[in-house]
Every structure is written in structure tokens, then in C-alpha cells.
Amino acid sequence: MDMTGKTILITGSTDGVGRYVATQLALSGANVLIHGRDKARAKSLSEEIKRAGGTEPTFYQADLSSLADVRKLADAVCADYSRLDVFVSNAGIGSQNGGAGRQTSADGYELRFAVNYLAGFLLAYRLLPLLKAAAPSRIVNVASLGQHPIDFDDVMITKNYSGSRAYAQSKLSQIMFTIDLADELRASGVTVNSLHPATYMNTTMVRAGGITPMSTVEQGGAAILHLVTGDDMAGKSGLFFNGMQQARANPQAYDAAARQKLRALSFELTGLPAR
């Protein structure tokens, strides 16, 4: 798909695989909206893209551990643009970032659930009018093969906490949301898919967890770019990919009752009107 002039928002795009994807799309002529917490990283990325002859990206600063910041980010994008061709929900924190203990967000929610899942949930709904205006358009949720079923009696994992479980629960939540949103948007021209880009890419998040990288950001980036630009993805929605291949997620992802529980909880926690 020709990306020239397409407007694309990528969260978590000043570092890691998001940075690679943002660079490749900018070099292909897209109008890339980059997001991160660090202005210096954003500036270095912008300069790198310009030196390579790409379109200079627009930077939006936001801390996705605060739903107020997520709303400000959505408001800023909606104020600046009337249409959005692609939203890549890529920002995330790993199982060990900030230490092994349980952490909470600005809103008091378990941190990985808040950053990896709730922020993308809220952003997707706030940006839907722009995505619908640009249809056919795409949402890509960067999830993981690491998935853990949600215990709806203790979603915030206040008992027997582990960072790996929290991370895996947040990633399964993204996949469950992908399936539900795809159903909701079936006739809108907006598709939504999720993927595990690659295993233990050489990123800050992986290294912070004390893990030896097993794959490159280029490998993971290629898988994300396939869902963003691939002609073969036109009209396909509600799917989960392992790299380039369609795959099956944890069985809970296909449990309609579990998805409905998560959906209701997510609307409640983000303050969005239920639909």
C-alpha cells in the first residue's frame, strides 16, 4: 500500500521497535505522528529521519501511565488532524521495568494493565472519529505471545503478584480488545489486528528485564509494517499474528463472556460511555 501522505500515529515510537517502524514509514512518505515521554529522544529521531530524506515527524509527549495524559494526547491529535489512516498502539512496559514489585498508575491501577492495555483502549476510542473519516484505515495493537488469562476477581493482581503475569495479562487484554473492536467496526472500513512482532527483540524493555535478546527490531518491525501496509491485510480484521503468520491466542481471547467482562470493566475504568 502506498503510504505517501498517510497520517499514522505510533505510540512508544522514540525507542525500540516503534522507532524503527516510525522511521521506515516516514521514509516511505507518510506523515508520522511519534509519541513518547522523552523530548530528547524524539528530537534525535526527528533529526535522523530528516538526514535520511524522510518527512519530519510530529512529536506528541505523553505519559501513558496517566489516563489524563492519554486524554490530552487524543485531544491534541484530534485538534491537529481531521483524519487518521493508521493507529499503531505500540507503547508498553515489560515485566521488570521499574523493578520486580507491584506498581500502580497515576489512577491507582496495576501499572502494566494501565500502560499496555487501558491507554491503548482509551486512545483507540477517542481517535475512532478520525480513523472512520480516513476509512479504509487500520488499527494495529502490538501484543505478545506471552499471555495469561485474566482473573476477574483480582484483575489488578493485588495477591500473588508477578511482573511476568501482569505483563502477560495486559497483552492478552489487548488481543481480547482487538477481537471485540473488530466486531464493533465491521461495517466501518476500519480494521483492527494484533500481533506478537518477534521474540525478545533487542530493545530497552527486553534488556531492562535482564533478558538476552533473541531477535532484532528489524524483524519485529517488519511484522508490524506488514499489518500497517500489507495489501494482503486489506479488509482483514480481528486477527492475531505471530510475526508474519496468523496464529491462535490464549483460549480466553475467544471466550465471548470473558471479553464482555473485560469490555465493561475497561469502559468503567477509562470513564468512557459504554457502548
CSV table of N, CA, C and O in Angstrom, one decimal, residues 2-115:
chain,number,residue,atom,x,y,z
A,2,ASP,N,0.6,2.2,-0.9
A,2,ASP,CA,1.3,3.4,-0.9
A,2,ASP,C,1.1,4.3,0.3
A,2,ASP,O,-0.1,4.6,0.6
A,3,MET,N,2.1,4.6,1.1
A,3,MET,CA,1.9,5.3,2.3
A,3,MET,C,2.2,6.8,2.2
A,3,MET,O,2.1,7.5,3.2
A,4,THR,N,2.4,7.3,1.0
A,4,THR,CA,2.7,8.7,0.7
A,4,THR,C,1.5,9.5,1.2
A,4,THR,O,0.3,9.3,0.8
A,5,GLY,N,1.8,10.5,2.2
A,5,GLY,CA,0.7,11.4,2.6
A,5,GLY,C,-0.2,10.8,3.7
A,5,GLY,O,-1.1,11.5,4.2
A,6,LYS,N,-0.1,9.5,4.0
A,6,LYS,CA,-0.9,8.9,5.0
A,6,LYS,C,-0.5,9.4,6.4
A,6,LYS,O,0.7,9.6,6.7
A,7,THR,N,-1.5,9.6,7.3
A,7,THR,CA,-1.2,10.1,8.6
A,7,THR,C,-1.3,8.9,9.6
A,7,THR,O,-2.3,8.2,9.6
A,8,ILE,N,-0.2,8.7,10.3
A,8,ILE,CA,0.0,7.5,11.1
A,8,ILE,C,0.5,7.9,12.5
A,8,ILE,O,1.5,8.5,12.7
A,9,LEU,N,-0.3,7.5,13.5
A,9,LEU,CA,0.2,7.7,14.9
A,9,LEU,C,0.7,6.4,15.5
A,9,LEU,O,0.1,5.3,15.4
A,10,ILE,N,1.9,6.5,16.0
A,10,ILE,CA,2.6,5.3,16.7
A,10,ILE,C,3.0,5.7,18.1
A,10,ILE,O,3.8,6.5,18.3
A,11,THR,N,2.4,5.0,19.1
A,11,THR,CA,2.7,5.3,20.4
A,11,THR,C,4.0,4.5,20.8
A,11,THR,O,4.3,3.5,20.2
A,12,GLY,N,4.8,5.1,21.7
A,12,GLY,CA,6.1,4.4,22.1
A,12,GLY,C,7.0,4.4,20.9
A,12,GLY,O,7.7,3.3,20.7
A,13,SER,N,7.1,5.5,20.1
A,13,SER,CA,7.9,5.4,18.9
A,13,SER,C,9.2,6.2,18.9
A,13,SER,O,9.8,6.5,17.9
A,14,THR,N,9.7,6.6,20.1
A,14,THR,CA,11.0,7.2,20.2
A,14,THR,C,12.1,6.3,20.6
A,14,THR,O,13.3,6.6,20.7
A,15,ASP,N,11.8,5.0,20.7
A,15,ASP,CA,12.8,4.0,21.1
A,15,ASP,C,12.3,2.6,20.6
A,15,ASP,O,11.1,2.4,20.2
A,16,GLY,N,13.2,1.7,20.5
A,16,GLY,CA,12.9,0.3,20.2
A,16,GLY,C,12.2,0.1,18.9
A,16,GLY,O,12.5,0.8,17.9
A,17,VAL,N,11.3,-0.9,18.8
A,17,VAL,CA,10.7,-1.3,17.5
A,17,VAL,C,9.8,-0.2,17.0
A,17,VAL,O,9.7,0.0,15.8
A,18,GLY,N,9.2,0.6,17.9
A,18,GLY,CA,8.4,1.7,17.5
A,18,GLY,C,9.2,2.8,16.7
A,18,GLY,O,8.7,3.3,15.7
A,19,ARG,N,10.4,3.0,17.2
A,19,ARG,CA,11.3,4.0,16.5
A,19,ARG,C,11.6,3.5,15.1
A,19,ARG,O,11.7,4.2,14.1
A,20,TYR,N,11.9,2.2,15.0
A,20,TYR,CA,12.2,1.6,13.6
A,20,TYR,C,11.0,1.7,12.7
A,20,TYR,O,11.2,2.2,11.6
A,21,VAL,N,9.9,1.4,13.2
A,21,VAL,CA,8.7,1.5,12.3
A,21,VAL,C,8.4,2.9,11.9
A,21,VAL,O,8.0,3.2,10.8
A,22,ALA,N,8.5,3.8,12.9
A,22,ALA,CA,8.3,5.2,12.6
A,22,ALA,C,9.2,5.7,11.5
A,22,ALA,O,8.8,6.4,10.6
A,23,THR,N,10.5,5.3,11.6
A,23,THR,CA,11.5,5.7,10.6
A,23,THR,C,11.2,5.2,9.2
A,23,THR,O,11.2,5.9,8.2
A,24,GLN,N,10.8,3.9,9.2
A,24,GLN,CA,10.5,3.3,7.9
A,24,GLN,C,9.3,4.0,7.2
A,24,GLN,O,9.3,4.2,6.0
A,25,LEU,N,8.3,4.3,8.0
A,25,LEU,CA,7.1,4.9,7.4
A,25,LEU,C,7.3,6.3,7.0
A,25,LEU,O,6.8,6.8,6.0
A,26,ALA,N,8.1,7.0,7.8
A,26,ALA,CA,8.5,8.4,7.4
A,26,ALA,C,9.3,8.4,6.1
A,26,ALA,O,9.1,9.3,5.2
A,27,LEU,N,10.2,7.5,6.0
A,27,LEU,CA,11.0,7.4,4.7
A,27,LEU,C,10.2,7.0,3.5
A,27,LEU,O,10.5,7.2,2.4
A,28,SER,N,9.0,6.4,3.8
A,28,SER,CA,8.1,6.0,2.7
A,28,SER,C,7.1,7.1,2.3
A,28,SER,O,6.3,6.9,1.5
A,29,GLY,N,7.3,8.2,3.0
A,29,GLY,CA,6.5,9.4,2.6
A,29,GLY,C,5.3,9.6,3.5
A,29,GLY,O,4.5,10.5,3.3
A,30,ALA,N,5.1,8.8,4.6
A,30,ALA,CA,4.0,9.0,5.5
A,30,ALA,C,4.2,10.2,6.4
A,30,ALA,O,5.3,10.6,6.7
A,31,ASN,N,3.1,10.8,6.8
A,31,ASN,CA,3.1,11.8,7.9
A,31,ASN,C,3.0,11.1,9.2
A,31,ASN,O,1.9,10.7,9.6
A,32,VAL,N,4.1,10.9,9.9
A,32,VAL,CA,4.2,10.1,11.1
A,32,VAL,C,4.1,11.0,12.3
A,32,VAL,O,4.8,12.0,12.5
A,33,LEU,N,3.2,10.6,13.2
A,33,LEU,CA,3.0,11.3,14.5
A,33,LEU,C,3.7,10.3,15.5
A,33,LEU,O,3.2,9.2,15.7
A,34,ILE,N,4.8,10.8,16.1
A,34,ILE,CA,5.5,10.0,17.0
A,34,ILE,C,5.1,10.4,18.5
A,34,ILE,O,4.7,11.5,18.7
A,35,HIS,N,5.2,9.4,19.4
A,35,HIS,CA,4.8,9.7,20.7
A,35,HIS,C,5.9,9.1,21.7
A,35,HIS,O,6.5,8.0,21.4
A,36,GLY,N,6.1,9.7,22.8
A,36,GLY,CA,7.0,9.2,23.8
A,36,GLY,C,7.0,10.2,25.0
A,36,GLY,O,6.2,11.2,25.0
A,37,ARG,N,7.8,9.9,26.0
A,37,ARG,CA,7.9,10.7,27.2
A,37,ARG,C,9.1,11.6,27.1
A,37,ARG,O,9.2,12.6,27.9
A,38,ASP,N,10.1,11.3,26.3
A,38,ASP,CA,11.4,11.9,26.3
A,38,ASP,C,11.6,12.8,25.1
A,38,ASP,O,11.7,12.3,23.9
A,39,LYS,N,11.6,14.1,25.3
A,39,LYS,CA,11.8,15.1,24.2
A,39,LYS,C,13.1,14.9,23.4
A,39,LYS,O,13.2,15.1,22.2
A,40,ALA,N,14.2,14.6,24.2
A,40,ALA,CA,15.5,14.5,23.6
A,40,ALA,C,15.5,13.3,22.6
A,40,ALA,O,16.1,13.4,21.5
A,41,ARG,N,14.9,12.2,23.0
A,41,ARG,CA,14.8,11.0,22.1
A,41,ARG,C,14.0,11.4,20.8
A,41,ARG,O,14.3,11.0,19.7
A,42,ALA,N,12.9,12.1,21.0
A,42,ALA,CA,12.1,12.5,19.9
A,42,ALA,C,12.9,13.4,18.9
A,42,ALA,O,12.8,13.2,17.7
A,43,LYS,N,13.6,14.3,19.5
A,43,LYS,CA,14.4,15.2,18.7
A,43,LYS,C,15.5,14.4,17.9
A,43,LYS,O,15.7,14.7,16.7
A,44,SER,N,16.1,13.5,18.5
A,44,SER,CA,17.2,12.7,17.8
A,44,SER,C,16.5,11.9,16.7
A,44,SER,O,17.1,11.7,15.6
A,45,LEU,N,15.3,11.3,16.9
A,45,LEU,CA,14.6,10.6,15.9
A,45,LEU,C,14.3,11.5,14.7
A,45,LEU,O,14.5,11.1,13.6
A,46,SER,N,13.7,12.6,15.0
A,46,SER,CA,13.3,13.6,14.0
A,46,SER,C,14.5,14.0,13.1
A,46,SER,O,14.4,14.0,11.9
A,47,GLU,N,15.6,14.2,13.8
A,47,GLU,CA,16.8,14.6,13.0
A,47,GLU,C,17.4,13.5,12.2
A,47,GLU,O,17.8,13.7,11.0
A,48,GLU,N,17.3,12.3,12.7
A,48,GLU,CA,17.7,11.1,12.0
A,48,GLU,C,16.9,10.9,10.7
A,48,GLU,O,17.4,10.6,9.6
A,49,ILE,N,15.6,11.0,10.9
A,49,ILE,CA,14.7,10.9,9.7
A,49,ILE,C,14.9,12.0,8.7
A,49,ILE,O,15.0,11.7,7.5
A,50,LYS,N,15.1,13.2,9.1
A,50,LYS,CA,15.4,14.3,8.2
A,50,LYS,C,16.7,14.1,7.4
A,50,LYS,O,16.7,14.3,6.2
A,51,ARG,N,17.7,13.6,8.1
A,51,ARG,CA,19.0,13.4,7.5
A,51,ARG,C,18.9,12.3,6.4
A,51,ARG,O,19.6,12.3,5.4
A,52,ALA,N,18.0,11.3,6.6
A,52,ALA,CA,17.8,10.2,5.7
A,52,ALA,C,16.9,10.6,4.5
A,52,ALA,O,16.7,9.8,3.6
A,53,GLY,N,16.3,11.8,4.6
A,53,GLY,CA,15.5,12.3,3.5
A,53,GLY,C,14.0,12.0,3.7
A,53,GLY,O,13.2,12.1,2.8
A,54,GLY,N,13.6,11.6,4.9
A,54,GLY,CA,12.2,11.4,5.2
A,54,GLY,C,11.4,12.6,5.6
A,54,GLY,O,12.0,13.6,5.9
A,55,THR,N,10.1,12.4,5.7
A,55,THR,CA,9.3,13.5,6.1
A,55,THR,C,9.4,13.7,7.6
A,55,THR,O,9.3,12.7,8.4
A,56,GLU,N,9.7,14.9,8.1
A,56,GLU,CA,9.9,15.2,9.5
A,56,GLU,C,8.6,14.8,10.3
A,56,GLU,O,7.5,15.3,10.0
A,57,PRO,N,8.8,14.0,11.3
A,57,PRO,CA,7.6,13.6,12.1
A,57,PRO,C,7.1,14.7,13.1
A,57,PRO,O,7.9,15.6,13.4
A,58,THR,N,5.9,14.6,13.6
A,58,THR,CA,5.4,15.5,14.6
A,58,THR,C,5.4,14.7,15.9
A,58,THR,O,4.9,13.6,16.0
A,59,PHE,N,5.9,15.4,17.0
A,59,PHE,CA,6.0,14.7,18.3
A,59,PHE,C,4.9,15.1,19.2
A,59,PHE,O,4.6,16.3,19.4
A,60,TYR,N,4.4,14.1,19.9
A,60,TYR,CA,3.4,14.3,21.0
A,60,TYR,C,3.9,13.7,22.2
A,60,TYR,O,4.2,12.5,22.3
A,61,GLN,N,4.1,14.5,23.2
A,61,GLN,CA,4.6,14.0,24.5
A,61,GLN,C,3.5,13.6,25.4
A,61,GLN,O,2.5,14.4,25.6
A,62,ALA,N,3.5,12.4,26.0
A,62,ALA,CA,2.5,12.0,27.0
A,62,ALA,C,3.0,10.8,27.8
A,62,ALA,O,3.8,10.0,27.3
A,63,ASP,N,2.6,10.8,29.0
A,63,ASP,CA,2.9,9.6,29.9
A,63,ASP,C,1.6,8.8,30.0
A,63,ASP,O,0.6,9.2,30.5
A,64,LEU,N,1.7,7.6,29.4
A,64,LEU,CA,0.5,6.7,29.2
A,64,LEU,C,0.1,6.0,30.5
A,64,LEU,O,-0.9,5.3,30.6
A,65,SER,N,0.9,6.3,31.6
A,65,SER,CA,0.5,5.7,32.9
A,65,SER,C,-0.5,6.7,33.6
A,65,SER,O,-1.0,6.3,34.7
A,66,SER,N,-0.8,7.8,32.9
A,66,SER,CA,-1.9,8.7,33.4
A,66,SER,C,-3.0,8.8,32.4
A,66,SER,O,-2.7,9.2,31.2
A,67,LEU,N,-4.2,8.4,32.7
A,67,LEU,CA,-5.3,8.5,31.8
A,67,LEU,C,-5.6,9.9,31.4
A,67,LEU,O,-6.1,10.2,30.3
A,68,ALA,N,-5.3,10.9,32.3
A,68,ALA,CA,-5.5,12.3,31.9
A,68,ALA,C,-4.5,12.7,30.8
A,68,ALA,O,-4.9,13.4,29.9
A,69,ASP,N,-3.3,12.2,30.9
A,69,ASP,CA,-2.3,12.4,29.8
A,69,ASP,C,-2.8,11.7,28.5
A,69,ASP,O,-2.6,12.3,27.4
A,70,VAL,N,-3.3,10.6,28.6
A,70,VAL,CA,-3.9,9.9,27.4
A,70,VAL,C,-4.9,10.7,26.7
A,70,VAL,O,-5.0,10.9,25.5
A,71,ARG,N,-5.8,11.3,27.6
A,71,ARG,CA,-6.9,12.1,27.0
A,71,ARG,C,-6.3,13.3,26.3
A,71,ARG,O,-6.8,13.8,25.3
A,72,LYS,N,-5.3,13.9,27.0
A,72,LYS,CA,-4.7,15.1,26.4
A,72,LYS,C,-4.0,14.8,25.0
A,72,LYS,O,-4.1,15.6,24.1
A,73,LEU,N,-3.4,13.6,25.0
A,73,LEU,CA,-2.8,13.2,23.7
A,73,LEU,C,-3.9,13.0,22.6
A,73,LEU,O,-3.7,13.5,21.5
A,74,ALA,N,-5.0,12.4,22.9
A,74,ALA,CA,-6.1,12.2,22.0
A,74,ALA,C,-6.6,13.6,21.6
A,74,ALA,O,-6.9,13.8,20.4
A,75,ASP,N,-6.8,14.4,22.5
A,75,ASP,CA,-7.4,15.8,22.2
A,75,ASP,C,-6.4,16.5,21.3
A,75,ASP,O,-6.9,17.2,20.4
A,76,ALA,N,-5.1,16.4,21.5
A,76,ALA,CA,-4.1,17.2,20.7
A,76,ALA,C,-4.1,16.6,19.3
A,76,ALA,O,-4.1,17.4,18.3
A,77,VAL,N,-4.2,15.3,19.1
A,77,VAL,CA,-4.2,14.8,17.8
A,77,VAL,C,-5.5,15.1,17.0
A,77,VAL,O,-5.5,15.5,15.9
A,78,CYS,N,-6.6,15.1,17.8
A,78,CYS,CA,-7.9,15.5,17.2
A,78,CYS,C,-8.0,16.9,16.8
A,78,CYS,O,-8.7,17.3,15.9
A,79,ALA,N,-7.3,17.8,17.6
A,79,ALA,CA,-7.3,19.2,17.3
A,79,ALA,C,-6.4,19.5,16.0
A,79,ALA,O,-6.7,20.4,15.3
A,80,ASP,N,-5.4,18.7,15.8
A,80,ASP,CA,-4.5,18.9,14.7
A,80,ASP,C,-4.9,18.3,13.4
A,80,ASP,O,-4.4,18.7,12.3
A,81,TYR,N,-5.6,17.2,13.5
A,81,TYR,CA,-6.0,16.4,12.3
A,81,TYR,C,-7.5,16.1,12.3
A,81,TYR,O,-8.1,15.9,13.3
A,82,SER,N,-8.0,15.9,11.1
A,82,SER,CA,-9.4,15.6,10.9
A,82,SER,C,-9.5,14.1,10.4
A,82,SER,O,-10.6,13.6,10.4
A,83,ARG,N,-8.4,13.5,10.1
A,83,ARG,CA,-8.4,12.1,9.7
A,83,ARG,C,-7.1,11.4,10.1
A,83,ARG,O,-6.1,12.1,10.2
A,84,LEU,N,-7.2,10.1,10.4
A,84,LEU,CA,-6.0,9.3,10.8
A,84,LEU,C,-6.1,8.0,10.0
A,84,LEU,O,-7.1,7.3,10.2
A,85,ASP,N,-5.1,7.7,9.3
A,85,ASP,CA,-5.1,6.5,8.4
A,85,ASP,C,-4.7,5.2,9.2
A,85,ASP,O,-5.3,4.1,8.9
A,86,VAL,N,-3.8,5.4,10.2
A,86,VAL,CA,-3.4,4.2,10.9
A,86,VAL,C,-3.0,4.6,12.3
A,86,VAL,O,-2.4,5.7,12.6
A,87,PHE,N,-3.5,3.8,13.3
A,87,PHE,CA,-3.1,4.0,14.7
A,87,PHE,C,-2.4,2.7,15.1
A,87,PHE,O,-3.0,1.6,15.1
A,88,VAL,N,-1.1,2.8,15.5
A,88,VAL,CA,-0.3,1.7,16.0
A,88,VAL,C,-0.1,1.8,17.5
A,88,VAL,O,0.6,2.7,17.9
A,89,SER,N,-0.8,1.0,18.3
A,89,SER,CA,-0.7,1.0,19.7
A,89,SER,C,0.5,0.1,20.1
A,89,SER,O,0.3,-1.1,20.3
A,90,ASN,N,1.6,0.8,20.2
A,90,ASN,CA,2.9,0.0,20.4
A,90,ASN,C,3.5,0.3,21.8
A,90,ASN,O,4.2,-0.6,22.3
A,91,ALA,N,3.2,1.4,22.5
A,91,ALA,CA,3.8,1.7,23.7
A,91,ALA,C,3.6,0.6,24.8
A,91,ALA,O,2.5,0.1,24.9
A,92,GLY,N,4.6,0.3,25.6
A,92,GLY,CA,4.4,-0.6,26.6
A,92,GLY,C,5.6,-0.7,27.6
A,92,GLY,O,6.7,-0.2,27.3
A,93,ILE,N,5.3,-1.3,28.7
A,93,ILE,CA,6.4,-1.6,29.6
A,93,ILE,C,6.5,-3.1,29.9
A,93,ILE,O,5.5,-3.8,29.8
A,94,GLY,N,7.7,-3.6,30.1
A,94,GLY,CA,7.9,-5.0,30.3
A,94,GLY,C,7.6,-5.5,31.7
A,94,GLY,O,7.1,-4.8,32.6
A,95,SER,N,8.0,-6.7,32.0
A,95,SER,CA,7.7,-7.4,33.2
A,95,SER,C,8.5,-6.9,34.4
A,95,SER,O,8.2,-7.0,35.6
A,96,GLN,N,9.7,-6.2,34.1
A,96,GLN,CA,10.6,-5.8,35.1
A,96,GLN,C,10.9,-4.3,35.1
A,96,GLN,O,11.7,-3.9,36.0
A,97,ASN,N,10.4,-3.6,34.2
A,97,ASN,CA,10.7,-2.1,34.1
A,97,ASN,C,10.3,-1.5,35.4
A,97,ASN,O,9.2,-1.6,35.9
A,98,GLY,N,11.2,-0.8,36.1
A,98,GLY,CA,11.0,-0.1,37.3
A,98,GLY,C,11.0,-1.0,38.5
A,98,GLY,O,10.7,-0.6,39.6
A,99,GLY,N,11.5,-2.2,38.3
A,99,GLY,CA,11.6,-3.2,39.5
A,99,GLY,C,10.6,-4.3,39.4
A,99,GLY,O,9.7,-4.3,38.6
A,100,ALA,N,10.8,-5.3,40.2
A,100,ALA,CA,10.0,-6.5,40.2
A,100,ALA,C,8.7,-6.4,41.0
A,100,ALA,O,7.8,-7.2,40.8
A,101,GLY,N,8.6,-5.4,41.8
A,101,GLY,CA,7.5,-5.3,42.7
A,101,GLY,C,6.2,-4.7,42.0
A,101,GLY,O,6.4,-4.2,40.9
A,102,ARG,N,5.1,-4.9,42.6
A,102,ARG,CA,3.8,-4.4,42.0
A,102,ARG,C,3.9,-2.8,42.0
A,102,ARG,O,4.2,-2.2,43.1
A,103,GLN,N,3.5,-2.2,40.9
A,103,GLN,CA,3.4,-0.8,40.8
A,103,GLN,C,2.0,-0.4,40.4
A,103,GLN,O,1.3,-1.2,39.7
A,104,THR,N,1.7,0.9,40.7
A,104,THR,CA,0.4,1.4,40.2
A,104,THR,C,0.5,2.6,39.4
A,104,THR,O,1.5,3.3,39.5
A,105,SER,N,-0.5,2.9,38.6
A,105,SER,CA,-0.5,4.0,37.7
A,105,SER,C,-1.0,5.3,38.5
A,105,SER,O,-1.4,5.2,39.6
A,106,ALA,N,-1.0,6.4,37.8
A,106,ALA,CA,-1.5,7.6,38.4
A,106,ALA,C,-2.9,7.5,38.8
A,106,ALA,O,-3.3,8.2,39.7
A,107,ASP,N,-3.6,6.6,38.2
A,107,ASP,CA,-5.1,6.4,38.5
A,107,ASP,C,-5.3,5.3,39.5
A,107,ASP,O,-6.4,5.0,39.9
A,108,GLY,N,-4.2,4.7,40.0
A,108,GLY,CA,-4.3,3.7,41.0
A,108,GLY,C,-4.5,2.2,40.5
A,108,GLY,O,-4.8,1.3,41.2
A,109,TYR,N,-4.3,2.1,39.1
A,109,TYR,CA,-4.5,0.8,38.5
A,109,TYR,C,-3.1,0.1,38.4
A,109,TYR,O,-2.1,0.7,38.4
A,110,GLU,N,-3.1,-1.3,38.4
A,110,GLU,CA,-1.9,-2.0,38.2
A,110,GLU,C,-1.2,-1.5,36.9
A,110,GLU,O,-1.8,-1.3,35.9
A,111,LEU,N,0.1,-1.2,37.1
A,111,LEU,CA,0.8,-0.3,36.1
A,111,LEU,C,0.8,-1.0,34.7
A,111,LEU,O,0.6,-0.3,33.7
A,112,ARG,N,1.1,-2.2,34.6
A,112,ARG,CA,1.2,-2.8,33.2
A,112,ARG,C,-0.2,-2.9,32.5
A,112,ARG,O,-0.3,-2.7,31.3
A,113,PHE,N,-1.2,-3.2,33.3
A,113,PHE,CA,-2.6,-3.2,32.8
A,113,PHE,C,-2.9,-1.8,32.3
A,113,PHE,O,-3.5,-1.6,31.2
A,114,ALA,N,-2.5,-0.8,33.0
A,114,ALA,CA,-2.8,0.6,32.7
A,114,ALA,C,-2.1,1.1,31.4
A,114,ALA,O,-2.7,1.6,30.5
A,115,VAL,N,-0.8,0.9,31.4
A,115,VAL,CA,0.0,1.4,30.3
A,115,VAL,C,-0.1,0.5,29.0
A,115,VAL,O,-0.4,1.1,27.9
